[in-house]
PDB file of C-alpha atoms in Angstrom:
ATOM      1  CA  MET A   1     -69.654  -3.445  30.760  1.00 43.00           C
ATOM      2  CA  PHE A   2     -67.646  -0.277  29.859  1.00 43.00           C
ATOM      3  CA  PRO A   3     -69.426   3.079  29.232  1.00 49.00           C
ATOM      4  CA  MET A   4     -69.617   4.299  25.748  1.00 48.00           C
ATOM      5  CA  SER A   5     -67.329   7.149  26.793  1.00 52.00           C
ATOM      6  CA  SER A   6     -64.494   4.887  27.777  1.00 60.00           C
ATOM      7  CA  PRO A   7     -61.377   5.559  25.866  1.00 59.00           C
ATOM      8  CA  THR A   8     -60.611   1.989  25.447  1.00 59.00           C
ATOM      9  CA  VAL A   9     -64.130   1.586  23.600  1.00 48.00           C
ATOM     10  CA  ALA A  10     -63.464   4.659  21.476  1.00 52.00           C
ATOM     11  CA  PHE A  11     -59.910   3.291  20.447  1.00 50.00           C
ATOM     12  CA  SER A  12     -61.445  -0.117  19.691  1.00 53.00           C
ATOM     13  CA  PHE A  13     -63.960   1.429  17.177  1.00 49.00           C
ATOM     14  CA  SER A  14     -61.487   3.397  15.670  1.00 53.00           C
ATOM     15  CA  LEU A  15     -59.143   0.518  15.101  1.00 50.00           C
ATOM     16  CA  LEU A  16     -62.003  -1.362  13.708  1.00 48.00           C
ATOM     17  CA  PHE A  17     -63.081   1.326  11.244  1.00 46.00           C
ATOM     18  CA  LEU A  18     -59.445   1.750   9.912  1.00 45.00           C
ATOM     19  CA  LEU A  19     -59.277  -2.060   9.329  1.00 46.00           C
ATOM     20  CA  LEU A  20     -62.612  -2.096   7.297  1.00 44.00           C
ATOM     21  CA  ALA A  21     -61.497   0.945   5.371  1.00 46.00           C
ATOM     22  CA  ALA A  22     -58.040  -0.853   4.371  1.00 46.00           C
ATOM     23  CA  ALA A  23     -59.889  -3.974   3.740  1.00 46.00           C
ATOM     24  CA  ALA A  24     -62.405  -1.842   1.172  1.00 46.00           C
ATOM     25  CA  ALA A  25     -59.448  -0.034  -0.352  1.00 50.00           C
ATOM     26  CA  ASN A  26     -57.226  -3.147  -0.861  1.00 76.00           C
ATOM     27  CA  LEU A  27     -57.250  -3.544  -4.728  1.00 89.00           C
ATOM     28  CA  ASP A  28     -56.246  -6.840  -6.420  1.00 94.00           C
ATOM     29  CA  VAL A  29     -56.338  -6.215 -10.383  1.00 95.00           C
ATOM     30  CA  ALA A  30     -55.287  -9.612 -11.348  1.00 95.00           C
ATOM     31  CA  LYS A  31     -57.957 -11.039  -9.583  1.00 95.00           C
ATOM     32  CA  THR A  32     -60.538  -8.374 -11.164  1.00 95.00           C
ATOM     33  CA  LEU A  33     -59.387  -9.262 -14.372  1.00 96.00           C
ATOM     34  CA  SER A  34     -59.025 -12.885 -14.054  1.00 95.00           C
ATOM     35  CA  GLY A  35     -62.949 -13.102 -14.873  1.00 93.00           C
ATOM     36  CA  TYR A  36     -62.077 -11.507 -18.395  1.00 97.00           C
ATOM     37  CA  SER A  37     -60.327 -13.816 -20.902  1.00 96.00           C
ATOM     38  CA  ASP A  38     -60.069 -10.997 -23.341  1.00 96.00           C
ATOM     39  CA  PHE A  39     -57.570  -9.117 -21.094  1.00 97.00           C
ATOM     40  CA  SER A  40     -55.470 -11.999 -20.098  1.00 97.00           C
ATOM     41  CA  ASP A  41     -52.460 -11.124 -21.914  1.00 97.00           C
ATOM     42  CA  PHE A  42     -53.002  -7.593 -20.623  1.00 97.00           C
ATOM     43  CA  SER A  43     -53.173  -8.834 -16.975  1.00 97.00           C
ATOM     44  CA  SER A  44     -49.894 -10.893 -17.540  1.00 97.00           C
ATOM     45  CA  VAL A  45     -47.983  -7.922 -18.622  1.00 97.00           C
ATOM     46  CA  LEU A  46     -49.237  -6.134 -15.464  1.00 97.00           C
ATOM     47  CA  ASN A  47     -47.775  -8.782 -13.221  1.00 97.00           C
ATOM     48  CA  GLU A  48     -44.645  -9.123 -15.255  1.00 96.00           C
ATOM     49  CA  THR A  49     -43.712  -5.447 -15.134  1.00 96.00           C
ATOM     50  CA  GLY A  50     -44.792  -4.876 -11.302  1.00 96.00           C
ATOM     51  CA  VAL A  51     -47.372  -2.189 -12.474  1.00 97.00           C
ATOM     52  CA  ALA A  52     -50.023  -4.835 -10.965  1.00 97.00           C
ATOM     53  CA  ASP A  53     -48.461  -4.187  -7.554  1.00 96.00           C
ATOM     54  CA  GLN A  54     -48.251  -0.417  -7.754  1.00 96.00           C
ATOM     55  CA  ILE A  55     -52.027  -0.525  -8.838  1.00 97.00           C
ATOM     56  CA  ASN A  56     -52.811  -2.515  -5.745  1.00 96.00           C
ATOM     57  CA  SER A  57     -51.072  -0.084  -3.591  1.00 95.00           C
ATOM     58  CA  LYS A  58     -53.369   2.680  -4.588  1.00 94.00           C
ATOM     59  CA  GLN A  59     -56.847   3.586  -3.322  1.00 93.00           C
ATOM     60  CA  THR A  60     -58.445   4.923  -6.479  1.00 96.00           C
ATOM     61  CA  VAL A  61     -57.202   4.083 -10.115  1.00 97.00           C
ATOM     62  CA  THR A  62     -59.046   3.744 -13.465  1.00 98.00           C
ATOM     63  CA  ILE A  63     -57.193   1.113 -15.668  1.00 98.00           C
ATOM     64  CA  LEU A  64     -57.527   1.708 -19.568  1.00 98.00           C
ATOM     65  CA  ALA A  65     -57.272  -1.909 -20.521  1.00 98.00           C
ATOM     66  CA  VAL A  66     -56.524  -3.091 -23.989  1.00 97.00           C
ATOM     67  CA  PRO A  67     -57.618  -6.543 -25.336  1.00 97.00           C
ATOM     68  CA  ASN A  68     -55.246  -9.374 -26.292  1.00 96.00           C
ATOM     69  CA  GLY A  69     -55.469  -8.719 -29.945  1.00 93.00           C
ATOM     70  CA  ASN A  70     -54.446  -4.997 -29.842  1.00 94.00           C
ATOM     71  CA  LEU A  71     -51.105  -5.595 -27.720  1.00 95.00           C
ATOM     72  CA  GLY A  72     -48.892  -5.898 -30.668  1.00 92.00           C
ATOM     73  CA  ALA A  73     -47.069  -2.668 -30.053  1.00 90.00           C
ATOM     74  CA  LEU A  74     -45.577  -4.193 -27.010  1.00 93.00           C
ATOM     75  CA  SER A  75     -43.593  -7.001 -28.587  1.00 90.00           C
ATOM     76  CA  GLY A  76     -39.810  -6.653 -28.688  1.00 89.00           C
ATOM     77  CA  LEU A  77     -40.039  -4.078 -25.959  1.00 92.00           C
ATOM     78  CA  SER A  78     -37.837  -4.614 -22.887  1.00 92.00           C
ATOM     79  CA  SER A  79     -39.446  -5.068 -19.604  1.00 93.00           C
ATOM     80  CA  GLU A  80     -38.656  -1.502 -18.495  1.00 91.00           C
ATOM     81  CA  ASP A  81     -40.407   0.031 -21.623  1.00 92.00           C
ATOM     82  CA  LYS A  82     -43.479  -2.151 -21.329  1.00 94.00           C
ATOM     83  CA  LYS A  83     -43.759  -0.630 -17.606  1.00 93.00           C
ATOM     84  CA  MET A  84     -43.692   2.682 -18.966  1.00 91.00           C
ATOM     85  CA  VAL A  85     -46.290   2.022 -21.456  1.00 93.00           C
ATOM     86  CA  LEU A  86     -48.736   0.233 -19.153  1.00 95.00           C
ATOM     87  CA  SER A  87     -48.068   2.967 -16.370  1.00 94.00           C
ATOM     88  CA  VAL A  88     -49.466   5.563 -18.643  1.00 94.00           C
ATOM     89  CA  HIS A  89     -52.737   3.326 -19.003  1.00 97.00           C
ATOM     90  CA  VAL A  90     -53.455   3.619 -15.198  1.00 97.00           C
ATOM     91  CA  VAL A  91     -55.428   7.032 -14.238  1.00 97.00           C
ATOM     92  CA  LEU A  92     -55.138   8.293 -10.796  1.00 96.00           C
ATOM     93  CA  ASP A  93     -58.643   8.885 -10.432  1.00 96.00           C
ATOM     94  CA  TYR A  94     -62.155   7.138 -10.535  1.00 97.00           C
ATOM     95  CA  TYR A  95     -63.998   7.253 -13.794  1.00 97.00           C
ATOM     96  CA  ASP A  96     -66.694   4.882 -15.052  1.00 96.00           C
ATOM     97  CA  GLU A  97     -69.272   5.352 -17.803  1.00 93.00           C
ATOM     98  CA  ALA A  98     -71.699   7.263 -15.513  1.00 92.00           C
ATOM     99  CA  LYS A  99     -69.063   9.857 -14.760  1.00 93.00           C
ATOM    100  CA  LEU A 100     -67.804  10.202 -18.290  1.00 91.00           C
ATOM    101  CA  LYS A 101     -71.111  10.969 -19.542  1.00 85.00           C
ATOM    102  CA  LYS A 102     -71.566  13.644 -16.842  1.00 87.00           C
ATOM    103  CA  SER A 103     -67.996  15.221 -17.917  1.00 84.00           C
ATOM    104  CA  HIS A 104     -68.896  16.854 -21.232  1.00 83.00           C
ATOM    105  CA  SER A 105     -66.698  19.731 -21.903  1.00 84.00           C
ATOM    106  CA  LYS A 106     -65.480  21.897 -25.006  1.00 84.00           C
ATOM    107  CA  HIS A 107     -61.839  21.494 -23.952  1.00 86.00           C
ATOM    108  CA  ASN A 108     -59.724  18.668 -22.882  1.00 89.00           C
ATOM    109  CA  LYS A 109     -59.583  17.291 -19.470  1.00 93.00           C
ATOM    110  CA  ILE A 110     -55.904  16.553 -18.175  1.00 93.00           C
ATOM    111  CA  LEU A 111     -55.512  13.164 -16.295  1.00 95.00           C
ATOM    112  CA  THR A 112     -52.698  12.203 -14.229  1.00 94.00           C
ATOM    113  CA  THR A 113     -51.373   8.770 -14.652  1.00 94.00           C
ATOM    114  CA  LEU A 114     -49.274   6.435 -12.508  1.00 94.00           C
ATOM    115  CA  TYR A 115     -46.233   7.099 -14.638  1.00 90.00           C
ATOM    116  CA  GLN A 116     -46.351  10.815 -13.526  1.00 86.00           C
ATOM    117  CA  GLN A 117     -45.261   9.483 -10.005  1.00 82.00           C
ATOM    118  CA  THR A 118     -42.203   7.911 -10.932  1.00 78.00           C
ATOM    119  CA  GLY A 119     -40.526  11.114 -11.381  1.00 76.00           C
ATOM    120  CA  ARG A 120     -39.236  10.358 -14.754  1.00 75.00           C
ATOM    121  CA  ALA A 121     -41.915  11.782 -16.800  1.00 72.00           C
ATOM    122  CA  ARG A 122     -40.958  14.541 -19.321  1.00 75.00           C
ATOM    123  CA  ASN A 123     -42.537  16.340 -22.367  1.00 74.00           C
ATOM    124  CA  GLN A 124     -46.035  15.629 -20.394  1.00 78.00           C
ATOM    125  CA  VAL A 125     -45.848  11.900 -21.062  1.00 82.00           C
ATOM    126  CA  GLY A 126     -47.116  11.358 -17.551  1.00 85.00           C
ATOM    127  CA  PHE A 127     -50.548  13.087 -18.634  1.00 91.00           C
ATOM    128  CA  LEU A 128     -53.442  12.231 -20.640  1.00 93.00           C
ATOM    129  CA  ASN A 129     -56.090  14.354 -22.725  1.00 93.00           C
ATOM    130  CA  LEU A 130     -59.566  13.157 -22.026  1.00 94.00           C
ATOM    131  CA  THR A 131     -61.889  14.524 -24.852  1.00 93.00           C
ATOM    132  CA  ASN A 132     -65.715  14.070 -24.321  1.00 92.00           C
ATOM    133  CA  THR A 133     -67.724  16.631 -26.062  1.00 88.00           C
ATOM    134  CA  GLY A 134     -71.030  14.595 -25.884  1.00 86.00           C
ATOM    135  CA  LYS A 135     -71.228  14.464 -29.679  1.00 87.00           C
ATOM    136  CA  GLY A 136     -68.700  11.809 -30.414  1.00 89.00           C
ATOM    137  CA  PRO A 137     -66.868   8.917 -28.575  1.00 92.00           C
ATOM    138  CA  VAL A 138     -64.950   9.500 -25.600  1.00 94.00           C
ATOM    139  CA  VAL A 139     -61.112   9.802 -26.671  1.00 94.00           C
ATOM    140  CA  PHE A 140     -57.923   9.217 -24.618  1.00 95.00           C
ATOM    141  CA  ALA A 141     -54.460  10.651 -25.894  1.00 92.00           C
ATOM    142  CA  SER A 142     -51.111  11.320 -24.699  1.00 89.00           C
ATOM    143  CA  ALA A 143     -50.674  15.092 -23.764  1.00 88.00           C
ATOM    144  CA  VAL A 144     -47.292  14.971 -25.504  1.00 83.00           C
ATOM    145  CA  PRO A 145     -47.030  17.826 -28.078  1.00 79.00           C
ATOM    146  CA  ASN A 146     -48.044  16.562 -31.566  1.00 76.00           C
ATOM    147  CA  SER A 147     -49.144  13.354 -30.550  1.00 75.00           C
ATOM    148  CA  HIS A 148     -51.837  12.199 -33.063  1.00 73.00           C
ATOM    149  CA  ILE A 149     -52.609   8.481 -32.060  1.00 77.00           C
ATOM    150  CA  GLU A 150     -55.740   8.378 -30.217  1.00 86.00           C
ATOM    151  CA  ALA A 151     -57.907   5.647 -28.191  1.00 94.00           C
ATOM    152  CA  GLN A 152     -61.551   5.541 -28.081  1.00 95.00           C
ATOM    153  CA  LEU A 153     -63.402   4.298 -25.129  1.00 96.00           C
ATOM    154  CA  VAL A 154     -65.114   1.023 -26.021  1.00 97.00           C
ATOM    155  CA  LYS A 155     -66.941   0.022 -23.142  1.00 96.00           C
ATOM    156  CA  GLN A 156     -66.705  -0.309 -19.271  1.00 97.00           C
ATOM    157  CA  VAL A 157     -65.483  -3.694 -18.111  1.00 97.00           C
ATOM    158  CA  ALA A 158     -65.575  -3.854 -14.352  1.00 97.00           C
ATOM    159  CA  THR A 159     -66.247  -1.177 -11.541  1.00 96.00           C
ATOM    160  CA  LYS A 160     -65.428  -1.044  -7.676  1.00 94.00           C
ATOM    161  CA  PRO A 161     -67.045   2.470  -6.673  1.00 94.00           C
ATOM    162  CA  TYR A 162     -65.040   4.281  -5.897  1.00 92.00           C
ATOM    163  CA  ASP A 163     -61.719   2.629  -5.755  1.00 95.00           C
ATOM    164  CA  LEU A 164     -61.229   0.608  -9.172  1.00 96.00           C
ATOM    165  CA  SER A 165     -62.567   0.921 -12.602  1.00 97.00           C
ATOM    166  CA  VAL A 166     -61.573  -0.989 -15.647  1.00 98.00           C
ATOM    167  CA  LEU A 167     -62.468   0.595 -19.106  1.00 98.00           C
ATOM    168  CA  GLN A 168     -61.659  -0.980 -22.429  1.00 98.00           C
ATOM    169  CA  ILE A 169     -60.215   1.359 -25.015  1.00 97.00           C
ATOM    170  CA  SER A 170     -59.390   0.517 -28.756  1.00 96.00           C
ATOM    171  CA  SER A 171     -55.668   0.633 -28.631  1.00 94.00           C
ATOM    172  CA  LEU A 172     -52.408   1.242 -26.497  1.00 94.00           C
ATOM    173  CA  LEU A 173     -51.669   4.844 -25.990  1.00 91.00           C
ATOM    174  CA  ASN A 174     -48.923   6.509 -27.864  1.00 78.00           C
ATOM    175  CA  VAL A 175     -45.874   6.668 -25.757  1.00 72.00           C
ATOM    176  CA  ALA A 176     -43.326   6.030 -28.549  1.00 52.00           C
ATOM    177  CA  SER A 177     -41.313   9.182 -27.755  1.00 50.00           C
ATOM    178  CA  VAL A 178     -40.541   7.900 -24.151  1.00 47.00           C
ATOM    179  CA  SER A 179     -37.270   6.720 -23.678  1.00 44.00           C
ATOM    180  CA  PRO A 180     -35.681   5.584 -20.118  1.00 40.00           C
ATOM    181  CA  ALA A 181     -32.420   7.029 -20.929  1.00 38.00           C
ATOM    182  CA  PRO A 182     -31.876  10.951 -20.418  1.00 38.00           C
ATOM    183  CA  TYR A 183     -32.445  13.119 -23.134  1.00 36.00           C
ATOM    184  CA  VAL A 184     -29.358  14.945 -24.227  1.00 40.00           C
ATOM    185  CA  ALA A 185     -29.596  17.995 -26.369  1.00 44.00           C
ATOM    186  CA  PRO A 186     -27.289  17.993 -29.497  1.00 49.00           C
ATOM    187  CA  VAL A 187     -24.437  20.285 -29.523  1.00 52.00           C
ATOM    188  CA  ALA A 188     -24.846  23.005 -32.322  1.00 54.00           C
ATOM    189  CA  SER A 189     -21.589  23.427 -34.445  1.00 55.00           C
ATOM    190  CA  PRO A 190     -20.774  26.968 -35.279  1.00 55.00           C
ATOM    191  CA  PRO A 191     -21.937  28.149 -38.370  1.00 55.00           C
ATOM    192  CA  ARG A 192     -19.354  27.498 -41.487  1.00 60.00           C
ATOM    193  CA  LYS A 193     -18.310  30.507 -43.621  1.00 57.00           C
ATOM    194  CA  VAL A 194     -19.319  30.001 -46.933  1.00 53.00           C
ATOM    195  CA  LEU A 195     -16.612  31.645 -49.504  1.00 57.00           C
ATOM    196  CA  ALA A 196     -17.920  32.888 -52.838  1.00 56.00           C
ATOM    197  CA  PRO A 197     -16.520  30.875 -55.828  1.00 55.00           C
ATOM    198  CA  THR A 198     -13.734  32.673 -57.355  1.00 54.00           C
ATOM    199  CA  SER A 199     -14.317  33.554 -61.183  1.00 53.00           C
ATOM    200  CA  THR A 200     -11.925  32.321 -63.831  1.00 53.00           C
ATOM    201  CA  PRO A 201     -12.322  34.796 -66.998  1.00 52.00           C
ATOM    202  CA  THR A 202     -12.622  32.782 -70.093  1.00 53.00           C
ATOM    203  CA  PRO A 203      -9.940  33.700 -72.524  1.00 50.00           C
ATOM    204  CA  SER A 204     -10.967  35.053 -76.038  1.00 50.00           C
ATOM    205  CA  LEU A 205      -9.927  33.708 -79.249  1.00 48.00           C
ATOM    206  CA  ALA A 206      -7.464  36.570 -79.676  1.00 47.00           C
ATOM    207  CA  ASP A 207      -6.033  35.909 -76.259  1.00 48.00           C
ATOM    208  CA  GLU A 208      -5.636  32.293 -77.160  1.00 45.00           C
ATOM    209  CA  GLU A 209      -3.676  33.185 -80.230  1.00 47.00           C
ATOM    210  CA  GLU A 210      -1.358  35.686 -78.388  1.00 46.00           C
ATOM    211  CA  VAL A 211      -0.861  33.254 -75.568  1.00 42.00           C
ATOM    212  CA  SER A 212      -0.445  29.576 -76.635  1.00 46.00           C
ATOM    213  CA  PRO A 213       0.229  26.902 -73.871  1.00 44.00           C
ATOM    214  CA  THR A 214       3.778  26.361 -75.034  1.00 44.00           C
ATOM    215  CA  SER A 215       4.655  30.286 -74.986  1.00 44.00           C
ATOM    216  CA  SER A 216       6.138  30.171 -71.556  1.00 43.00           C
ATOM    217  CA  LYS A 217       8.266  27.182 -72.320  1.00 44.00           C
ATOM    218  CA  THR A 218       9.865  27.862 -75.521  1.00 43.00           C
ATOM    219  CA  LYS A 219      11.732  30.858 -76.987  1.00 45.00           C
ATOM    220  CA  PRO A 220       9.683  33.130 -79.330  1.00 44.00           C
ATOM    221  CA  SER A 221      10.696  32.964 -82.843  1.00 45.00           C
ATOM    222  CA  THR A 222      12.073  36.186 -84.673  1.00 46.00           C
ATOM    223  CA  GLY A 223      11.875  37.265 -88.475  1.00 46.00           C
ATOM    224  CA  SER A 224      15.360  36.000 -89.095  1.00 43.00           C
ATOM    225  CA  GLU A 225      14.887  32.515 -87.933  1.00 45.00           C
ATOM    226  CA  PRO A 226      12.675  30.207 -90.236  1.00 42.00           C
ATOM    227  CA  ALA A 227       9.711  29.002 -88.565  1.00 40.00           C
ATOM    228  CA  ALA A 228       9.527  25.212 -87.967  1.00 41.00           C
ATOM    229  CA  ALA A 229       5.935  25.110 -89.961  1.00 40.00           C
ATOM    230  CA  ALA A 230       7.855  26.681 -92.902  1.00 40.00           C
ATOM    231  CA  ASP A 231      10.724  24.104 -92.915  1.00 46.00           C
ATOM    232  CA  ALA A 232       8.542  21.331 -93.031  1.00 43.00           C
ATOM    233  CA  PRO A 233       6.783  21.951 -96.226  1.00 45.00           C
ATOM    234  CA  GLY A 234      10.345  22.797 -97.999  1.00 46.00           C
ATOM    235  CA  SER A 235      11.686  19.809 -97.058  1.00 45.00           C
ATOM    236  CA  GLU A 236       8.805  17.560 -98.100  1.00 46.00           C
ATOM    237  CA  GLN A 237       9.146  19.469-101.676  1.00 46.00           C
ATOM    238  CA  GLU A 238      12.911  18.719-102.197  1.00 45.00           C
ATOM    239  CA  LYS A 239      12.226  15.003-101.265  1.00 46.00           C
ATOM    240  CA  SER A 240       9.409  14.802-103.852  1.00 45.00           C
ATOM    241  CA  ALA A 241      11.336  16.980-106.306  1.00 44.00           C
ATOM    242  CA  ALA A 242      14.423  14.670-106.400  1.00 46.00           C
ATOM    243  CA  PRO A 243      12.593  11.495-107.691  1.00 49.00           C
ATOM    244  CA  ALA A 244      10.841  13.632-110.301  1.00 50.00           C
ATOM    245  CA  SER A 245      14.435  14.603-112.120  1.00 52.00           C
ATOM    246  CA  VAL A 246      15.564  10.928-112.525  1.00 51.00           C
ATOM    247  CA  PRO A 247      13.158  10.274-115.506  1.00 58.00           C
ATOM    248  CA  CYS A 248      14.169  13.492-117.481  1.00 61.00           C
ATOM    249  CA  LEU A 249      18.117  12.555-117.044  1.00 69.00           C
ATOM    250  CA  ALA A 250      17.285   8.915-118.407  1.00 68.00           C
ATOM    251  CA  SER A 251      15.491  10.261-121.341  1.00 72.00           C
ATOM    252  CA  THR A 252      18.376  12.619-122.200  1.00 72.00           C
ATOM    253  CA  ILE A 253      21.047   9.912-121.948  1.00 77.00           C
ATOM    254  CA  LEU A 254      18.894   7.576-124.109  1.00 75.00           C
ATOM    255  CA  ILE A 255      18.562  10.320-126.865  1.00 78.00           C
ATOM    256  CA  VAL A 256      22.370  11.029-126.798  1.00 72.00           C
ATOM    257  CA  SER A 257      23.198   7.426-127.053  1.00 75.00           C
ATOM    258  CA  THR A 258      20.777   6.696-129.973  1.00 78.00           C
ATOM    259  CA  TRP A 259      22.255   9.789-131.987  1.00 69.00           C
ATOM    260  CA  THR A 260      25.843   8.607-131.229  1.00 75.00           C
ATOM    261  CA  TRP A 261      24.921   4.919-132.641  1.00 70.00           C
ATOM    262  CA  PHE A 262      23.497   6.561-135.665  1.00 72.00           C
ATOM    263  CA  LEU A 263      26.319   8.697-136.467  1.00 73.00           C
ATOM    264  CA  LEU A 264      28.869   5.901-135.747  1.00 73.00           C
ATOM    265  CA  THR A 265      27.055   3.595-138.296  1.00 72.00           C
ATOM    266  CA  ARG A 266      26.945   6.194-140.896  1.00 67.00           C
ATOM    267  CA  ILE A 267      30.723   6.926-141.228  1.00 62.00           C
TER     268      ILE A 267
END
């Protein structure tokens, strides 16, 4: 029998303690959620995206789980986008209903999520605001500026103090502004110089009489030359006067012929 002060015995106890601590800290989120059918789809997406493995590698986490009927926002997203969304639902701290009841505050509490550890978080997407004034429901929301979508705490689902806590929230948290592609700021174009519109003076009636559209193309008329407008009416009068003289001439000839015949018959 070795004495208690033996280095071998001390090392054995230390090794046993580390093994027990590792076993106690080993998490299995799929096993924890397997007993709750309302979260079967949520658990499936955790496994599909690899978030479940990341959770199981942690020592202390709080999962903000969403029931099957409220996962519609994940429809159509890529696997990478789903991973981002679910990573925001994993808080790197332990919170159960008892701890939340003791955390009343007038100000929001900032929570760090699994997404913050990816090194890709920007615009405070990797953080959540916890609001618990004690006079209303406990509310979780994205810490992204101008994020208005909130999720309320519904109930506590499962706990494993102080390693794992599963809390049901009313809906998925707003991470719509997150994009896996790097953000590129738009290049501002130089300001365009605005030219004042040129004002064209409106000609008066006197100006229109002095300057006609055809004045620059035709030779101006002089007093000695008859105007075209005066010639036109004169020619029309001559044309109308010629037919009017024909009946007078015929009448004169008829009268002369009548008198000539009368005189000849009297001789």
